[in-house]
Coordinates of C-alpha atoms and ligand atoms in Angstrom, one line a residue:
X1 CA -21.6 28.4 31.1
X2 CA -24.0 26.0 29.4
X3 CA -24.6 22.0 30.9
X4 CA -24.9 19.0 29.5
X5 CA -25.3 16.4 32.4
X6 CA -24.8 12.2 30.7
X7 CA -25.8 9.1 32.8
X8 CA -26.3 6.1 32.8
X9 CA -28.2 3.9 33.7
X10 CA -29.4 -0.3 34.0
X11 CA -25.8 -1.7 33.0
X12 CA -22.3 -0.2 33.9
X13 CA -20.2 -0.6 29.9
X14 CA -23.1 1.1 27.2
X15 CA -20.6 3.7 26.1
X16 CA -21.8 6.9 28.5
X17 CA -17.6 8.0 28.0
X18 CA -18.0 8.1 24.2
X19 CA -21.5 9.2 23.9
X20 CA -20.8 12.0 26.0
X21 CA -17.8 13.0 23.5
X22 CA -20.2 12.0 21.0
X23 CA -22.2 14.5 21.9
X24 CA -18.9 16.2 22.3
X25 CA -17.4 16.4 19.0
X26 CA -21.5 17.2 17.4
X27 CA -21.8 20.4 19.2
X28 CA -18.8 21.4 18.5
X29 CA -19.1 20.8 15.0
X30 CA -21.6 23.6 15.8
X31 CA -19.6 26.1 16.3
X32 CA -19.1 25.4 20.1
X33 CA -16.4 25.3 21.4
X34 CA -16.3 22.5 24.4
X35 CA -14.7 21.0 27.2
X36 CA -15.9 18.6 29.7
X37 CA -15.7 16.7 33.1
X38 CA -15.9 13.2 34.2
X39 CA -16.7 12.2 37.1
X40 CA -15.4 9.3 39.0
X41 CA -17.4 7.8 42.4
X42 CA -15.1 6.5 43.6
X43 CA -13.0 6.5 46.8
X44 CA -9.0 7.1 44.9
X45 CA -8.0 10.9 44.5
X46 CA -6.9 9.9 41.1
X47 CA -6.3 6.8 38.7
X48 CA -2.8 6.2 39.3
X49 CA -2.9 3.9 41.8
X50 CA -5.8 1.9 40.0
X51 CA -4.2 -1.5 38.3
X52 CA -5.0 -1.0 34.7
X53 CA -5.5 -4.7 33.5
X54 CA -8.4 -4.3 36.0
X55 CA -9.5 -0.6 36.3
X56 CA -8.0 -0.8 31.9
X57 CA -5.1 2.8 31.2
X58 CA -4.3 5.9 34.1
X59 CA -4.7 7.9 31.3
X60 CA -1.8 11.2 31.8
X61 CA -2.3 14.5 30.9
X62 CA -0.4 17.2 30.0
X63 CA -0.2 18.7 33.8
X64 CA 1.4 15.2 35.3
X65 CA -2.8 14.2 36.3
X66 CA -3.5 10.6 36.2
X67 CA -7.0 9.9 34.7
X68 CA -9.3 8.0 34.4
X69 CA -9.6 6.3 30.2
X70 CA -12.4 8.0 30.4
X71 CA -10.2 11.8 29.7
X72 CA -8.6 9.9 26.9
X73 CA -11.4 9.9 24.8
X74 CA -12.6 13.8 25.4
X75 CA -8.8 14.1 23.7
X76 CA -9.7 12.9 21.8
X77 CA -12.3 13.5 19.5
X78 CA -12.5 16.7 21.0
X79 CA -8.7 17.9 20.3
X80 CA -8.8 19.4 23.9
X81 CA -6.6 19.1 26.4
X82 CA -7.2 18.3 29.5
X83 CA -6.1 19.0 33.5
X84 CA -6.7 16.7 36.5
X85 CA -9.0 18.7 37.3
X86 CA -11.9 18.1 34.3
X87 CA -10.9 14.7 36.4
X88 CA -13.3 14.7 39.6
X89 CA -13.7 12.4 41.9
X90 CA -14.8 11.2 45.6
X91 CA -11.6 11.0 46.9
X92 CA -10.8 14.5 45.7
X93 CA -14.2 16.3 47.1
X94 CA -14.0 14.5 50.3
X95 CA -10.3 15.0 50.6
X96 CA -10.8 19.0 50.2
X97 CA -14.0 19.7 52.5
X98 CA -11.7 17.4 55.0
X99 CA -8.4 20.0 54.3
X100 CA -11.1 22.8 54.3
X101 CA -12.2 21.5 57.9
X102 CA -9.0 20.8 59.1
X103 CA -7.7 24.7 58.6
X104 CA -11.1 25.4 60.4
X105 CA -13.3 26.9 57.6
X106 CA -16.3 25.9 59.0
X107 CA -16.5 27.5 62.0
X108 CA -17.7 25.3 63.6
X109 CA -20.1 23.9 62.1
X110 CA -21.7 19.7 61.8
X111 CA -19.8 19.6 58.3
X112 CA -21.8 16.6 56.2
X113 CA -22.8 15.5 53.2
X114 CA -25.8 17.5 52.5
X115 CA -24.2 20.8 51.9
X116 CA -21.2 20.6 52.3
X117 CA -19.7 17.7 50.0
X118 CA -23.0 19.0 47.4
X119 CA -21.6 22.4 48.3
X120 CA -18.1 21.3 46.5
X121 CA -18.8 19.3 44.1
X122 CA -20.9 22.1 42.9
X123 CA -18.1 25.1 43.2
X124 CA -15.2 22.5 41.6
X125 CA -17.7 22.0 38.1
X126 CA -18.7 25.2 38.6
X127 CA -15.3 26.5 38.5
X128 CA -13.0 24.0 35.9
X129 CA -15.7 24.6 33.5
X130 CA -14.7 28.2 33.2
X131 CA -10.9 26.3 32.2
X132 CA -10.7 26.8 28.9
X133 CA -9.2 23.5 27.4
X134 CA -8.9 24.2 23.3
X135 CA -6.0 26.5 23.7
X136 CA -8.2 29.8 23.5
X137 CA -8.5 32.4 25.9
X138 CA -12.2 32.7 27.7
X139 CA -14.2 29.7 28.5
X140 CA -15.5 27.6 26.7
X141 CA -19.5 27.4 26.1
X142 CA -20.2 23.5 27.2
X143 CA -19.1 21.9 29.4
X144 CA -20.0 18.1 28.9
X145 CA -20.5 15.9 32.6
X146 CA -20.5 12.4 32.9
X147 CA -21.2 10.9 35.9
X148 CA -20.0 7.1 35.9
X149 CA -20.9 4.3 37.4
X150 CA -25.1 2.9 37.1
X151 CA -27.9 5.3 38.6
X152 CA -28.7 4.1 42.2
X153 CA -25.3 3.3 43.1
X154 CA -24.1 4.1 47.0
X155 CA -21.1 5.3 46.2
X156 CA -22.4 8.3 42.9
X157 CA -25.3 9.6 45.7
X158 CA -23.4 13.1 46.5
X159 CA -22.7 13.6 42.8
X160 CA -26.7 12.8 41.7
X161 CA -28.3 15.4 44.3
X162 CA -25.5 17.3 44.3
X163 CA -26.3 17.5 39.8
X164 CA -30.0 17.5 41.3
X165 CA -29.5 21.5 43.2
X166 CA -26.4 22.0 40.2
X167 CA -29.5 22.0 37.5
X168 CA -31.4 23.9 39.6
X169 CA -29.3 26.3 39.9
X170 CA -27.5 26.8 36.5
X171 CA -31.8 26.5 36.3
X172 CA -33.4 26.7 33.1
X173 CA -31.9 27.1 29.6
X174 CA -28.6 26.0 30.8
X175 CA -28.6 22.1 31.9
X176 CA -29.9 19.4 29.6
X177 CA -29.8 16.1 31.4
X178 CA -29.3 13.0 28.2
X179 CA -29.8 9.6 30.3
X180 CA -28.0 6.4 28.5
X181 CA -30.1 3.2 28.8
X182 CA -30.3 0.2 27.3
X183 CA -33.5 -1.7 25.4
X184 CA -32.8 -5.2 25.6
X185 CA -34.2 -7.6 22.7
X186 CA -35.5 -11.3 23.9
X187 CA -34.3 -12.9 22.3
X188 CA -37.4 -15.1 22.3
X189 CA -39.8 -13.6 20.8
X190 CA -36.8 -10.3 19.2
X191 CA -38.9 -8.3 21.7
X192 CA -37.4 -4.2 22.7
X193 CA -37.6 -4.4 26.7
X194 CA -38.4 -1.5 28.1
X195 CA -39.1 -2.0 31.8
X196 CA -35.2 -1.3 33.0
X197 CA -35.5 2.3 31.2
X198 CA -37.8 3.1 32.9
X199 CA -36.7 1.9 35.8
X200 CA -33.9 3.6 35.4
X201 CA -35.5 7.3 34.8
X202 CA -37.5 6.6 37.8
X203 CA -34.8 6.0 39.8
X204 CA -33.0 9.3 38.3
X205 CA -36.8 10.6 38.6
X206 CA -37.1 10.0 42.3
X207 CA -33.8 11.3 43.2
X208 CA -34.6 14.4 41.6
X209 CA -34.0 15.2 37.4
X210 CA -35.8 14.4 34.8
X211 CA -34.2 13.7 32.0
X212 CA -33.9 16.2 28.6
X213 CA -32.8 13.5 26.7
X214 CA -32.7 9.6 26.2
X215 CA -29.8 7.2 24.5
X216 CA -31.1 3.5 23.9
X217 CA -28.0 0.9 23.6
X218 CA -29.8 -1.5 21.8
X219 CA -29.0 -4.0 18.9
X220 CA -32.1 -1.8 16.1
X221 CA -33.6 1.4 15.0
X222 CA -36.0 1.8 18.1
X223 CA -39.5 0.4 17.2
X224 CA -42.0 3.3 16.8
X225 CA -44.2 1.9 19.8
X226 CA -41.7 1.5 22.2
X227 CA -40.5 5.1 21.5
X228 CA -44.1 6.0 22.4
X229 CA -43.7 4.1 25.2
X230 CA -40.7 5.4 26.7
X231 CA -42.2 8.3 25.6
X232 CA -44.9 7.7 28.1
X233 CA -43.5 6.7 31.2
X234 CA -40.5 8.8 31.0
X235 CA -41.9 11.6 30.2
X236 CA -39.8 12.8 27.2
X237 CA -40.8 13.9 24.2
X238 CA -40.4 11.1 20.8
X239 CA -37.8 13.1 19.1
X240 CA -35.5 13.8 22.7
X241 CA -35.4 9.8 22.6
X242 CA -32.5 7.7 20.2
X243 CA -31.6 4.5 20.2
X244 CA -28.0 4.0 20.9
X245 CA -27.6 0.8 18.0
X246 CA -24.7 -1.1 17.3
X247 CA -22.2 0.3 14.7
X248 CA -18.9 -1.7 13.2
X249 CA -17.0 0.7 15.0
X250 CA -17.0 3.9 18.3
X251 CA -16.5 6.6 14.8
X252 CA -19.9 5.8 13.6
X253 CA -22.0 7.6 17.4
X254 CA -21.4 10.9 16.4
X255 CA -22.3 11.0 13.3
X256 CA -25.3 8.1 14.5
X257 CA -26.6 11.1 16.5
X258 CA -26.3 13.1 14.8
X259 CA -28.1 11.7 12.3
X260 CA -31.5 11.2 15.1
X261 CA -30.8 15.2 15.7
X262 CA -29.7 14.4 18.4
X263 CA -27.8 18.0 18.4
X264 CA -31.2 20.2 16.9
X265 CA -33.0 18.6 20.8
X266 CA -29.7 19.9 22.8
X267 CA -29.0 23.2 20.8
X268 CA -33.3 22.8 22.2
X269 CA -33.0 22.5 25.6
X270 CA -29.9 25.0 26.3
X271 CA -30.9 28.1 23.6
X272 CA -28.2 28.0 22.1
X273 CA -30.3 27.2 18.6
X274 CA -28.8 31.6 17.2
X275 CA -25.4 30.9 18.3
X276 CA -24.7 26.7 16.8
X277 CA -24.2 26.7 12.4
X278 CA -25.2 24.0 10.9
X279 CA -22.9 20.8 11.8
X280 CA -20.0 20.4 10.0
X281 CA -18.7 16.7 10.1
X282 CA -18.3 16.4 6.6
X283 CA -13.8 15.7 7.9
X284 CA -15.3 12.7 10.2
X285 CA -17.9 11.0 8.2
X286 CA -14.4 11.2 5.3
X287 CA -12.0 9.7 8.2
X288 CA -15.2 6.8 9.5
X289 CA -16.1 5.9 5.2
X290 CA -11.8 5.7 5.3
X291 CA -11.1 2.4 9.0
X292 CA -15.0 1.4 7.5
X293 CA -13.0 0.4 4.2
X294 CA -10.4 -1.6 4.8
X295 CA -9.1 -4.7 3.6
X296 CA -5.0 -4.4 3.5
X297 CA -3.8 -5.7 7.1
X298 CA -0.4 -4.2 9.0
X299 CA 0.3 -6.7 11.7
X300 CA 1.8 -5.3 15.0
X301 CA 2.4 -7.5 17.7
X302 CA 2.3 -5.7 21.0
X303 CA 4.6 -7.2 23.3
X304 CA 3.3 -6.8 27.2
X305 CA 1.7 -8.5 30.1
X306 CA -1.8 -9.4 27.8
X307 CA -4.0 -10.2 30.9
X308 CA -7.2 -10.4 28.6
X309 CA -8.4 -6.5 29.1
X310 CA -7.5 -4.3 26.3
X311 CA -8.4 -1.1 27.9
X312 CA -5.1 -1.5 29.7
X313 CA -3.8 -0.1 26.8
X314 CA -5.8 1.4 25.1
X315 CA -4.1 4.9 24.4
X316 CA -2.0 2.9 22.4
X317 CA -3.9 0.9 20.9
X318 CA -5.7 3.7 19.3
X319 CA -2.0 5.4 18.3
X320 CA -1.9 2.4 17.0
X321 CA -4.9 3.0 14.7
X322 CA -4.7 6.2 13.5
X323 CA -1.6 5.7 12.2
X324 CA -2.4 3.2 10.4
X325 CA -6.7 4.9 9.2
X326 CA -3.7 7.6 8.1
X327 CA -1.6 4.8 5.2
X328 CA -4.9 3.0 4.5
X329 CA -4.0 -0.1 6.0
X330 CA -6.1 -1.9 8.8
X331 CA -4.7 -2.5 11.5
X332 CA -4.7 -6.4 13.1
X333 CA -2.5 -5.9 16.4
X334 CA -1.5 -9.7 17.7
X335 CA -1.6 -10.1 21.3
X336 CA 1.5 -11.4 22.7
X337 CA 1.9 -12.2 26.1
X338 CA 5.4 -11.1 26.6
X339 CA 6.1 -14.3 29.7
X340 CA 5.4 -16.7 27.1
X341 CA 7.8 -15.9 24.7
X342 CA 10.8 -17.2 27.1
X343 CA 12.7 -19.8 27.6
X344 CA 11.3 -21.2 30.7
X345 CA 8.0 -21.2 28.6
X346 CA 8.9 -23.3 26.0
X347 CA 10.3 -25.2 28.7
X348 CA 6.7 -25.7 30.6
X349 CA 4.2 -24.5 27.6
X350 CA 6.4 -25.7 25.0
X351 CA 2.9 -24.7 22.4
X352 CA 2.6 -21.4 23.6
X353 CA 5.9 -20.4 24.0
X354 CA 5.8 -21.8 19.4
X355 CA 2.9 -19.1 19.2
X356 CA 3.8 -16.3 20.7
X357 CA 7.4 -16.8 18.2
X358 CA 4.8 -17.5 14.8
X359 CA 3.3 -14.6 16.1
X360 CA 6.2 -12.1 17.2
X361 CA 7.5 -13.7 13.4
X362 CA 4.6 -13.7 11.8
X363 CA 3.9 -9.4 12.1
X364 CA 5.2 -6.5 9.6
X365 CA 6.0 -4.3 12.9
X366 CA 6.6 -4.8 17.5
X367 CA 5.7 -2.5 19.7
X368 CA 7.0 -2.7 23.6
X369 CA 4.8 -1.0 25.6
X370 CA 5.1 0.8 28.5
X371 CA 5.0 -0.7 32.3
X372 CA 6.0 -1.2 35.4
X373 CA 7.3 -4.6 37.2
X374 CA 9.5 -7.1 36.3
X375 CA 7.2 -9.9 34.8
X376 CA 7.7 -10.6 31.8
X377 CA 11.3 -7.4 31.7
X378 CA 12.8 -11.3 29.6
X379 CA 11.1 -11.9 26.6
X380 CA 10.4 -7.9 26.0
X381 CA 14.2 -8.2 25.8
X382 CA 14.0 -11.3 23.6
X383 CA 11.4 -9.7 21.1
X384 CA 13.2 -6.5 21.4
X385 CA 16.5 -8.6 20.0
X386 CA 14.0 -10.6 17.4
X387 CA 13.3 -6.4 16.2
X388 CA 16.8 -5.6 15.6
X389 CA 18.8 -8.5 14.4
X390 CA 15.8 -9.0 12.3
X391 CA 14.9 -5.5 10.3
X392 CA 12.2 -5.3 11.5
X393 CA 10.1 -1.9 12.8
X394 CA 10.2 -1.3 16.0
X395 CA 9.1 1.1 18.9
X396 CA 10.3 0.7 22.2
X397 CA 7.0 2.9 24.1
X398 CA 8.7 4.0 28.1
X399 CA 9.6 0.6 30.0
X400 CA 9.7 -0.2 25.7
X401 CA 12.5 1.7 25.2
X402 CA 14.2 1.3 28.3
X403 CA 14.6 -2.2 27.7
X404 CA 16.0 -1.6 24.6
X405 CA 18.5 0.4 25.9
X406 CA 19.7 -3.2 28.3
X407 CA 18.8 -5.5 25.5
X408 CA 21.9 -3.2 22.9
X409 CA 24.4 -3.3 25.8
X410 CA 24.5 -7.0 27.3
X411 CA 24.1 -8.2 23.3
X412 CA 26.4 -5.7 21.4
X413 CA 28.2 -4.1 24.0
X414 CA 28.8 -7.5 25.8
X415 CA 27.6 -6.1 29.9
X416 CA 26.1 -9.9 29.7
X417 CA 24.8 -8.1 33.4
X418 CA 23.5 -4.8 32.2
X419 CA 19.5 -4.6 33.6
X420 CA 18.4 -1.9 34.7
X421 CA 18.5 -1.2 38.8
X422 CA 14.6 -2.0 38.9
X423 CA 14.4 -5.4 38.2
X424 CA 18.0 -5.9 39.7
X425 CA 19.5 -3.5 42.1
X426 CA 23.4 -5.1 42.2
X427 CA 24.0 -4.9 38.2
X428 CA 27.5 -4.1 37.5
X429 CA 26.3 -2.7 33.9
X430 CA 23.4 -0.7 35.1
X431 CA 22.4 0.8 31.6
X432 CA 18.7 2.3 33.1
X433 CA 18.9 4.0 36.4
X434 CA 16.0 5.1 39.0
X435 CA 16.4 9.1 37.5
X436 CA 13.1 11.0 39.2
X437 CA 13.4 14.6 39.3
X438 CA 12.5 15.0 43.1
X439 CA 13.5 13.3 46.1
X440 CA 16.6 10.2 45.2
X441 CA 15.2 8.2 48.8
X442 CA 11.9 8.3 49.2
X443 CA 9.2 6.5 46.7
X444 CA 6.2 9.0 46.8
X445 CA 5.6 11.5 44.2
X446 CA 8.4 10.6 42.9
X447 CA 7.1 9.6 39.0
X448 CA 8.1 11.8 36.8
X449 CA 4.6 13.2 35.9
X450 CA 2.9 14.9 32.2
X451 CA 4.7 16.7 29.3
X452 CA 8.2 17.8 29.6
X453 CA 9.7 19.0 26.5
X454 CA 12.7 17.4 23.9
X455 CA 15.0 18.5 22.2
X456 CA 17.2 16.6 18.6
X457 CA 19.7 16.0 19.0
X458 CA 20.5 15.5 15.5
X459 CA 18.7 17.1 12.5
X460 CA 19.0 14.5 10.4
X461 CA 17.6 11.0 12.3
X462 CA 14.1 9.9 12.1
X463 CA 12.3 11.1 14.7
X464 CA 12.8 14.7 13.7
X465 CA 11.6 14.3 10.6
X466 CA 8.1 12.0 11.9
X467 CA 8.4 15.3 13.9
X468 CA 8.2 17.4 10.8
X469 CA 11.2 19.0 11.3
X470 CA 11.2 20.4 14.7
X471 CA 13.8 21.2 17.0
X472 CA 11.7 19.9 20.0
X473 CA 8.8 18.1 21.3
X474 CA 6.2 18.0 24.6
X475 CA 5.3 14.7 25.4
X476 CA 3.1 12.7 28.2
X477 CA 6.2 11.2 30.9
X478 CA 5.1 8.4 34.1
X479 CA 7.8 7.1 34.9
X480 CA 10.2 6.8 37.9
X481 CA 14.0 5.3 36.7
X482 CA 16.1 6.2 33.0
X483 CA 18.8 5.5 31.3
X484 CA 21.9 6.4 33.5
X485 CA 23.7 9.0 31.5
X486 CA 27.3 7.8 32.1
X487 CA 26.9 5.2 29.6
X488 CA 25.5 7.1 27.4
X489 CA 29.2 7.3 25.4
X490 CA 30.1 4.0 25.4
X491 CA 26.7 3.1 24.6
X492 CA 26.5 5.2 21.2
X493 CA 30.2 4.6 20.4
X494 CA 28.3 1.2 19.7
X495 CA 25.7 2.9 17.2
X496 CA 22.9 3.6 19.4
X497 CA 21.9 7.3 19.0
X498 CA 20.3 9.2 21.3
X499 CA 19.0 11.7 19.3
X500 CA 16.3 13.1 21.4
X501 CA 16.9 14.5 25.3
X502 CA 15.7 17.2 27.6
X503 CA 17.2 19.9 27.9
X504 CA 19.8 19.6 29.9
X505 CA 21.4 16.7 28.4
X506 CA 21.1 14.5 31.4
X507 CA 17.9 12.7 30.1
X508 CA 17.8 11.0 27.4
X509 CA 13.9 11.0 25.7
X510 CA 14.1 9.6 22.6
X511 CA 16.9 6.8 20.7
X512 CA 17.5 4.8 16.9
X513 CA 19.0 2.4 15.5
X514 CA 20.5 4.9 13.1
X515 CA 21.2 1.8 10.4
X516 CA 18.0 -0.2 10.9
X517 CA 14.9 0.4 8.9
X518 CA 13.0 1.8 11.7
X519 CA 14.2 1.0 15.1
X520 CA 13.4 3.7 17.6
X521 CA 12.1 4.0 21.9
X522 CA 11.5 7.3 23.7
X523 CA 11.0 7.5 27.4
X524 CA 7.7 9.2 26.6
X525 CA 4.4 8.3 25.8
X526 CA 3.7 9.5 22.8
X527 CA 0.2 7.5 22.3
X528 CA -1.4 10.1 25.2
X529 CA -1.6 12.4 22.0
X530 CA -2.4 10.9 19.3
X531 CA -5.9 12.1 18.0
X532 CA -8.1 10.3 15.4
X533 CA -6.9 13.6 11.7
X534 CA -3.0 14.2 13.8
X535 CA -2.5 10.4 14.4
X536 CA 1.4 10.7 16.8
X537 CA 4.4 10.8 15.3
X538 CA 6.1 7.7 16.3
X539 CA 3.2 5.0 15.4
X540 CA 2.9 6.9 12.3
X541 CA 6.1 6.1 11.9
X542 CA 6.1 2.2 12.8
X543 CA 2.5 2.1 11.2
X544 CA 4.7 3.5 7.5
X545 CA 7.0 1.4 8.0
X546 CA 5.9 -1.9 8.4
X547 CA 4.0 -1.1 5.5
X548 CA 6.9 -0.2 3.2
X549 CA 6.2 4.0 2.7
X550 CA 8.1 4.9 5.7
X551 CA 10.5 7.1 2.9
X552 CA 7.8 8.9 1.0
X553 CA 5.8 9.5 5.1
X554 CA 9.4 11.0 6.2
X555 CA 9.9 13.2 2.9
X556 CA 7.1 14.9 3.5
X557 CA 8.1 15.5 7.6
X558 CA 5.7 13.1 9.3
X559 CA 2.5 13.9 7.4
X560 CA 0.7 11.5 4.7
X561 CA -0.8 12.5 1.0
X562 CA -4.6 12.5 1.5
X563 CA -5.6 9.7 -0.1
X564 CA -8.3 9.6 -2.6
X565 CA -10.9 7.5 -0.9
X566 CA -12.5 6.8 -4.2
X567 CA -12.3 2.6 -5.0
X568 CA -11.0 0.9 -2.1
X569 CA -13.8 -1.8 -2.1
X570 CA -16.1 -1.8 0.6
X571 CA -14.9 -4.3 3.3
X572 CA -15.8 -5.0 7.2
X573 CA -13.5 -2.0 9.0
X574 CA -13.0 -3.3 12.2
X575 CA -9.8 -3.4 14.5
X576 CA -9.0 -7.7 14.9
X577 CA -6.9 -8.5 18.1
X578 CA -5.7 -12.3 17.0
X579 CA -7.8 -12.7 14.4
X580 CA -10.9 -10.9 17.1
X581 CA -13.8 -8.4 16.1
X582 CA -11.8 -5.7 18.6
X583 CA -15.0 -3.5 19.2
X584 CA -16.9 -6.7 20.1
X585 CA -18.5 -6.0 17.0
X586 CA -20.4 -3.5 18.4
X587 CA -17.9 -0.4 19.0
X588 CA -19.2 1.4 22.6
X589 CA -16.9 0.2 24.5
X590 CA -14.4 2.7 23.8
Ligands
LIG601 N1 8.8 1.2 35.4 C1 9.5 1.9 34.9 C2 10.2 3.3 34.8 O1 9.4 3.2 36.9 C3 8.8 2.4 32.9 C4 7.6 3.1 33.8 C5 7.1 3.2 32.0 O2 6.8 2.4 31.2 N2 5.4 4.2 32.3 O3 10.7 3.9 34.9

């Protein structure tokens, strides 16, 4: 097993995760099998308890692990399936050491950060790196490890110490350190400044780690004299210093690294030149070119809690993007704060209310994503009603699906009081109820998490066709509430169809309105399994319906015909949010 460690210096938010996944992708392009580990030096055991509006979304894995969103980047770029153990946190490491201490495994010794915590970190990395994640047998060739945070943080110290020992233990030729740093440009003189990078490398070296490759974020390519200076001060050969300059979107990053031959430097460091083949990024390049040149917009209204951090819905945005690129449409995401659609906003701030409704009404498709808590619930219900009554393509995910059922029960069945017991425990029409897999009395550990199977109940429905006419699909879940099985026949008699259920037939997984052009709700989160070249079926359905090509997609069993890229005019090809460049123009923020 060979290891590539990616660290970050100077400031956070340099795009370390994207750089690390791009390195993995390039190594894959050289014919190697790649796995990855993300280290988060925070004390939380996992991201499950962290607010998506502060920290970005909680990414759910097949095994039910609730992980940092960077694991999503790895899964998407490398098309792999990671486990909860691929996300190491300080909390997990300390918990494992303390559990051992309580069992008496340390035989009366004083338990310390060095060697006990550092040994536990190393043992964890080695064990997890050997678990195959690409569906093939046996361990991968290379494990890319990303250390979260910035060199010098107190939190990351035990990890740095452990990784220093680890690099020594695995020996030269098996370990390559890529340090991602910042080279700022002072606007007055336009000079590229190397001092911050010098300092962060010095910090790294003082902790026992020497970078083999420097990846410098800067607005433009590094000038030759800047590279020379960095090389002298940081003891990294000039050919191993690359610039991550600003690009239109993150799909360019692997290509940027390839152009600067980063893969060759890494392969040389890891003695893999003999095993690797010439990097083949033909498909990736073609898809990136399509993305770059899209002009024809498809407007999707995202009706959620909106706090300005688009990372809160990162996988949903990516899934929308994958589907849009497959349909050759430029994705325009209109963020609609659900509460702005509500009557109370009409009274308190009529302009805000009108603007929100204008955005919703101008959209080609409406998406209500998952969520917890009752803020904006009424607004989401109003958006769903609008989509249902006006034949606007609609996808409701998890809470979005539950509310679609509530809305239908209220408007069509006439149960005005219909609600989810999450929001109204005493409702007389509980159409969504608490249905944990384990105990119904204990909240802790009652979330239905990870991959579960959905069986199609009818072959002739849009979802089954979009999934390629299979009998069942496995998708990821994260919820406690579900559609009340005792109300199904009443709801179905009124025209809403539960086309996908679990193996017991008691849990509703997919709901469709057959009389509507595209009205689909899912209890699971299809966004987590969407990939750039393999868009998620139901997102593809939404985008296709929103751009008027659903029929042809359904005919091909959920596949998009590859359209030639010739003749598409050269545009800027970015994802826009309410008219702003989603990628900040630098393409690095996920
Ligand atoms: N709050 C709902 C539940 O727990 C929906 C969760 C979600 O959307 N992920 O069932």
